[in-house]
PDB file of C-alpha atoms in Angstrom:
ATOM      1  CA  MET A   1     -63.703-223.917 -50.159  1.00 68.00           C
ATOM      2  CA  HIS A   2     -62.072-221.819 -48.162  1.00 86.00           C
ATOM      3  CA  LEU A   3     -62.488-217.285 -48.454  1.00 89.00           C
ATOM      4  CA  ALA A   4     -58.494-217.209 -47.553  1.00 93.00           C
ATOM      5  CA  TYR A   5     -57.513-219.545 -51.690  1.00 94.00           C
ATOM      6  CA  PRO A   6     -59.278-217.416 -54.000  1.00 93.00           C
ATOM      7  CA  ALA A   7     -58.372-214.138 -51.482  1.00 94.00           C
ATOM      8  CA  VAL A   8     -54.961-214.788 -51.628  1.00 96.00           C
ATOM      9  CA  LEU A   9     -55.136-215.323 -55.507  1.00 96.00           C
ATOM     10  CA  SER A  10     -56.658-211.582 -56.159  1.00 96.00           C
ATOM     11  CA  ALA A  11     -54.689-209.686 -53.803  1.00 96.00           C
ATOM     12  CA  LEU A  12     -51.620-211.586 -55.689  1.00 97.00           C
ATOM     13  CA  LEU A  13     -52.987-210.231 -59.061  1.00 96.00           C
ATOM     14  CA  PHE A  14     -53.881-206.628 -57.927  1.00 97.00           C
ATOM     15  CA  CYS A  15     -50.041-206.981 -56.473  1.00 97.00           C
ATOM     16  CA  THR A  16     -49.174-207.944 -59.916  1.00 96.00           C
ATOM     17  CA  GLY A  17     -50.968-205.043 -61.085  1.00 96.00           C
ATOM     18  CA  LEU A  18     -49.526-202.296 -59.154  1.00 96.00           C
ATOM     19  CA  TYR A  19     -46.410-203.416 -59.756  1.00 97.00           C
ATOM     20  CA  GLY A  20     -47.602-202.811 -63.841  1.00 94.00           C
ATOM     21  CA  VAL A  21     -48.848-199.628 -62.989  1.00 94.00           C
ATOM     22  CA  LEU A  22     -45.665-197.888 -61.165  1.00 94.00           C
ATOM     23  CA  ALA A  23     -43.491-199.917 -63.064  1.00 93.00           C
ATOM     24  CA  ARG A  24     -43.444-200.257 -66.928  1.00 87.00           C
ATOM     25  CA  ARG A  25     -43.600-197.608 -69.234  1.00 86.00           C
ATOM     26  CA  ASN A  26     -45.676-198.601 -72.286  1.00 88.00           C
ATOM     27  CA  ALA A  27     -49.067-196.432 -72.105  1.00 88.00           C
ATOM     28  CA  ILE A  28     -50.848-200.125 -73.065  1.00 89.00           C
ATOM     29  CA  LEU A  29     -49.478-202.129 -71.146  1.00 91.00           C
ATOM     30  CA  VAL A  30     -50.019-199.711 -67.963  1.00 91.00           C
ATOM     31  CA  LEU A  31     -53.551-200.495 -69.110  1.00 91.00           C
ATOM     32  CA  MET A  32     -53.106-204.365 -69.323  1.00 93.00           C
ATOM     33  CA  SER A  33     -52.433-204.145 -65.515  1.00 94.00           C
ATOM     34  CA  VAL A  34     -54.989-201.453 -65.027  1.00 94.00           C
ATOM     35  CA  GLU A  35     -57.203-204.800 -65.840  1.00 94.00           C
ATOM     36  CA  LEU A  36     -55.436-207.482 -63.886  1.00 95.00           C
ATOM     37  CA  MET A  37     -56.445-204.871 -60.693  1.00 95.00           C
ATOM     38  CA  LEU A  38     -60.139-204.800 -62.194  1.00 94.00           C
ATOM     39  CA  ASN A  39     -59.764-208.458 -62.949  1.00 95.00           C
ATOM     40  CA  ALA A  40     -58.923-209.358 -58.706  1.00 96.00           C
ATOM     41  CA  VAL A  41     -61.829-206.816 -58.050  1.00 94.00           C
ATOM     42  CA  ASN A  42     -64.048-209.160 -59.977  1.00 94.00           C
ATOM     43  CA  LEU A  43     -62.554-211.963 -57.746  1.00 94.00           C
ATOM     44  CA  ASN A  44     -62.666-210.435 -54.506  1.00 93.00           C
ATOM     45  CA  LEU A  45     -66.426-209.620 -55.508  1.00 91.00           C
ATOM     46  CA  VAL A  46     -67.390-212.707 -56.077  1.00 91.00           C
ATOM     47  CA  ALA A  47     -65.757-215.013 -53.459  1.00 91.00           C
ATOM     48  CA  PHE A  48     -67.494-212.622 -50.936  1.00 89.00           C
ATOM     49  CA  ASP A  49     -70.540-213.181 -52.490  1.00 88.00           C
ATOM     50  CA  VAL A  50     -70.348-216.718 -52.247  1.00 86.00           C
ATOM     51  CA  TRP A  51     -69.095-216.697 -49.129  1.00 86.00           C
ATOM     52  CA  LEU A  52     -71.858-214.999 -47.890  1.00 83.00           C
ATOM     53  CA  SER A  53     -74.484-216.747 -49.333  1.00 80.00           C
ATOM     54  CA  ARG A  54     -73.800-219.392 -47.584  1.00 73.00           C
ATOM     55  CA  ALA A  55     -74.979-217.126 -44.223  1.00 70.00           C
ATOM     56  CA  ALA A  56     -77.755-215.596 -45.664  1.00 70.00           C
ATOM     57  CA  GLU A  57     -81.159-217.425 -46.410  1.00 68.00           C
ATOM     58  CA  GLU A  58     -81.870-214.770 -49.209  1.00 69.00           C
ATOM     59  CA  THR A  59     -79.357-214.736 -51.477  1.00 70.00           C
ATOM     60  CA  LEU A  60     -78.867-211.290 -53.754  1.00 76.00           C
ATOM     61  CA  HIS A  61     -76.233-212.085 -55.161  1.00 82.00           C
ATOM     62  CA  SER A  62     -75.315-208.558 -55.342  1.00 84.00           C
ATOM     63  CA  GLY A  63     -71.004-209.512 -55.692  1.00 85.00           C
ATOM     64  CA  GLN A  64     -72.060-211.119 -58.680  1.00 88.00           C
ATOM     65  CA  ALA A  65     -74.061-207.397 -60.384  1.00 89.00           C
ATOM     66  CA  LEU A  66     -71.900-205.718 -58.783  1.00 91.00           C
ATOM     67  CA  THR A  67     -68.983-208.302 -60.846  1.00 92.00           C
ATOM     68  CA  LEU A  68     -71.135-207.485 -64.110  1.00 93.00           C
ATOM     69  CA  PHE A  69     -71.161-203.937 -63.570  1.00 93.00           C
ATOM     70  CA  THR A  70     -66.970-203.466 -62.892  1.00 92.00           C
ATOM     71  CA  ILE A  71     -66.461-205.541 -65.912  1.00 93.00           C
ATOM     72  CA  ALA A  72     -68.862-202.869 -68.439  1.00 94.00           C
ATOM     73  CA  ILE A  73     -66.662-200.061 -67.042  1.00 93.00           C
ATOM     74  CA  ALA A  74     -63.940-201.909 -68.112  1.00 92.00           C
ATOM     75  CA  ALA A  75     -64.599-202.561 -71.254  1.00 93.00           C
ATOM     76  CA  ALA A  76     -65.179-198.943 -71.492  1.00 93.00           C
ATOM     77  CA  GLU A  77     -62.196-198.095 -69.858  1.00 91.00           C
ATOM     78  CA  ILE A  78     -60.334-199.814 -72.255  1.00 91.00           C
ATOM     79  CA  GLY A  79     -61.892-199.083 -75.508  1.00 92.00           C
ATOM     80  CA  ILE A  80     -61.331-194.926 -74.505  1.00 95.00           C
ATOM     81  CA  GLY A  81     -57.562-195.606 -72.819  1.00 91.00           C
ATOM     82  CA  LEU A  82     -56.701-198.045 -76.908  1.00 91.00           C
ATOM     83  CA  ALA A  83     -58.058-195.475 -78.705  1.00 93.00           C
ATOM     84  CA  ILE A  84     -56.295-191.981 -76.470  1.00 90.00           C
ATOM     85  CA  VAL A  85     -52.684-194.059 -76.705  1.00 89.00           C
ATOM     86  CA  LEU A  86     -53.240-194.530 -80.019  1.00 90.00           C
ATOM     87  CA  ALA A  87     -54.650-191.285 -81.428  1.00 90.00           C
ATOM     88  CA  VAL A  88     -51.242-189.632 -78.809  1.00 86.00           C
ATOM     89  CA  HIS A  89     -48.997-192.787 -80.937  1.00 87.00           C
ATOM     90  CA  ARG A  90     -50.369-191.275 -84.496  1.00 90.00           C
ATOM     91  CA  ASN A  91     -49.615-187.368 -82.786  1.00 87.00           C
ATOM     92  CA  ARG A  92     -46.201-188.199 -81.250  1.00 82.00           C
ATOM     93  CA  GLY A  93     -45.145-190.519 -82.446  1.00 84.00           C
ATOM     94  CA  THR A  94     -43.846-192.682 -79.127  1.00 82.00           C
ATOM     95  CA  SER A  95     -46.534-194.256 -76.145  1.00 80.00           C
ATOM     96  CA  ASP A  96     -44.165-194.178 -74.238  1.00 83.00           C
ATOM     97  CA  ILE A  97     -45.292-192.253 -70.081  1.00 82.00           C
ATOM     98  CA  ASP A  98     -42.030-190.824 -69.636  1.00 80.00           C
ATOM     99  CA  LYS A  99     -41.657-188.688 -72.834  1.00 79.00           C
ATOM    100  CA  LEU A 100     -45.690-187.786 -73.149  1.00 74.00           C
ATOM    101  CA  ARG A 101     -44.515-186.894 -69.320  1.00 70.00           C
ATOM    102  CA  ASP A 102     -42.163-184.515 -70.549  1.00 67.00           C
ATOM    103  CA  ASN A 103     -43.963-183.011 -73.430  1.00 64.00           C
ATOM    104  CA  ALA A 104     -46.336-182.229 -71.073  1.00 63.00           C
ATOM    105  CA  GLU A 105     -44.520-180.408 -68.569  1.00 63.00           C
ATOM    106  CA  GLY A 106     -42.904-178.348 -71.394  1.00 62.00           C
ATOM    107  CA  HIS A 107     -39.634-180.013 -71.603  1.00 56.00           C
ATOM    108  CA  GLU A 108     -38.008-179.441 -75.032  1.00 57.00           C
ATOM    109  CA  PRO A 109     -35.356-181.304 -76.551  1.00 56.00           C
ATOM    110  CA  ASP A 110     -32.188-180.551 -76.995  1.00 55.00           C
ATOM    111  CA  GLY A 111     -32.202-178.973 -80.564  1.00 53.00           C
ATOM    112  CA  PRO A 112     -31.331-175.560 -82.514  1.00 56.00           C
ATOM    113  CA  ASP A 113     -33.576-172.837 -80.685  1.00 54.00           C
ATOM    114  CA  THR A 114     -37.059-172.526 -82.731  1.00 53.00           C
ATOM    115  CA  ASP A 115     -37.828-169.311 -80.819  1.00 54.00           C
ATOM    116  CA  THR A 116     -34.910-167.271 -82.825  1.00 51.00           C
ATOM    117  CA  PRO A 117     -36.254-165.793 -86.440  1.00 52.00           C
ATOM    118  CA  ALA A 118     -34.504-167.960 -89.449  1.00 52.00           C
ATOM    119  CA  THR A 119     -33.439-164.916 -90.913  1.00 55.00           C
ATOM    120  CA  GLY A 120     -30.380-163.403 -91.063  1.00 55.00           C
ATOM    121  CA  THR A 121     -26.926-165.378 -91.680  1.00 60.00           C
ATOM    122  CA  ALA A 122     -24.731-166.443 -88.749  1.00 57.00           C
ATOM    123  CA  ALA A 123     -22.305-163.324 -88.577  1.00 55.00           C
ATOM    124  CA  GLU A 124     -24.861-160.767 -88.678  1.00 58.00           C
ATOM    125  CA  LYS A 125     -26.077-163.269 -85.310  1.00 53.00           C
ATOM    126  CA  ALA A 126     -22.922-162.783 -84.029  1.00 55.00           C
ATOM    127  CA  GLU A 127     -22.348-159.635 -83.938  1.00 57.00           C
ATOM    128  CA  ALA A 128     -26.161-158.940 -82.785  1.00 56.00           C
ATOM    129  CA  THR A 129     -24.605-160.953 -79.661  1.00 58.00           C
ATOM    130  CA  ALA A 130     -20.758-159.440 -78.962  1.00 54.00           C
TER     131      ALA A 130
END
């Protein structure tokens, strides 16, 4: 088997994952896209390991060992990432990345100002500003 087939498939998977990271707004879909990118890297590691093992007399299978480490790191990343997304969704009520970014930067939604004291009537506030 030629090296070009898995390399092209890996490039397509990686580009699909990159598009998902850049275009999606839902945090869970972004995590799935990152997982797709890691799987593309795993496919490349195994394909190059098989290709290089034909040329070498002693096969160490280092690409397959690195793939196992990458799978373990991806499992830990998805577990921690999902826990963070669920905690943020429970606290904020959304997992939309744009809304979460706006909250982190200090943008407040349009509405009544919460910094003013709640005491006094509207007439007193109007006289104070006049």
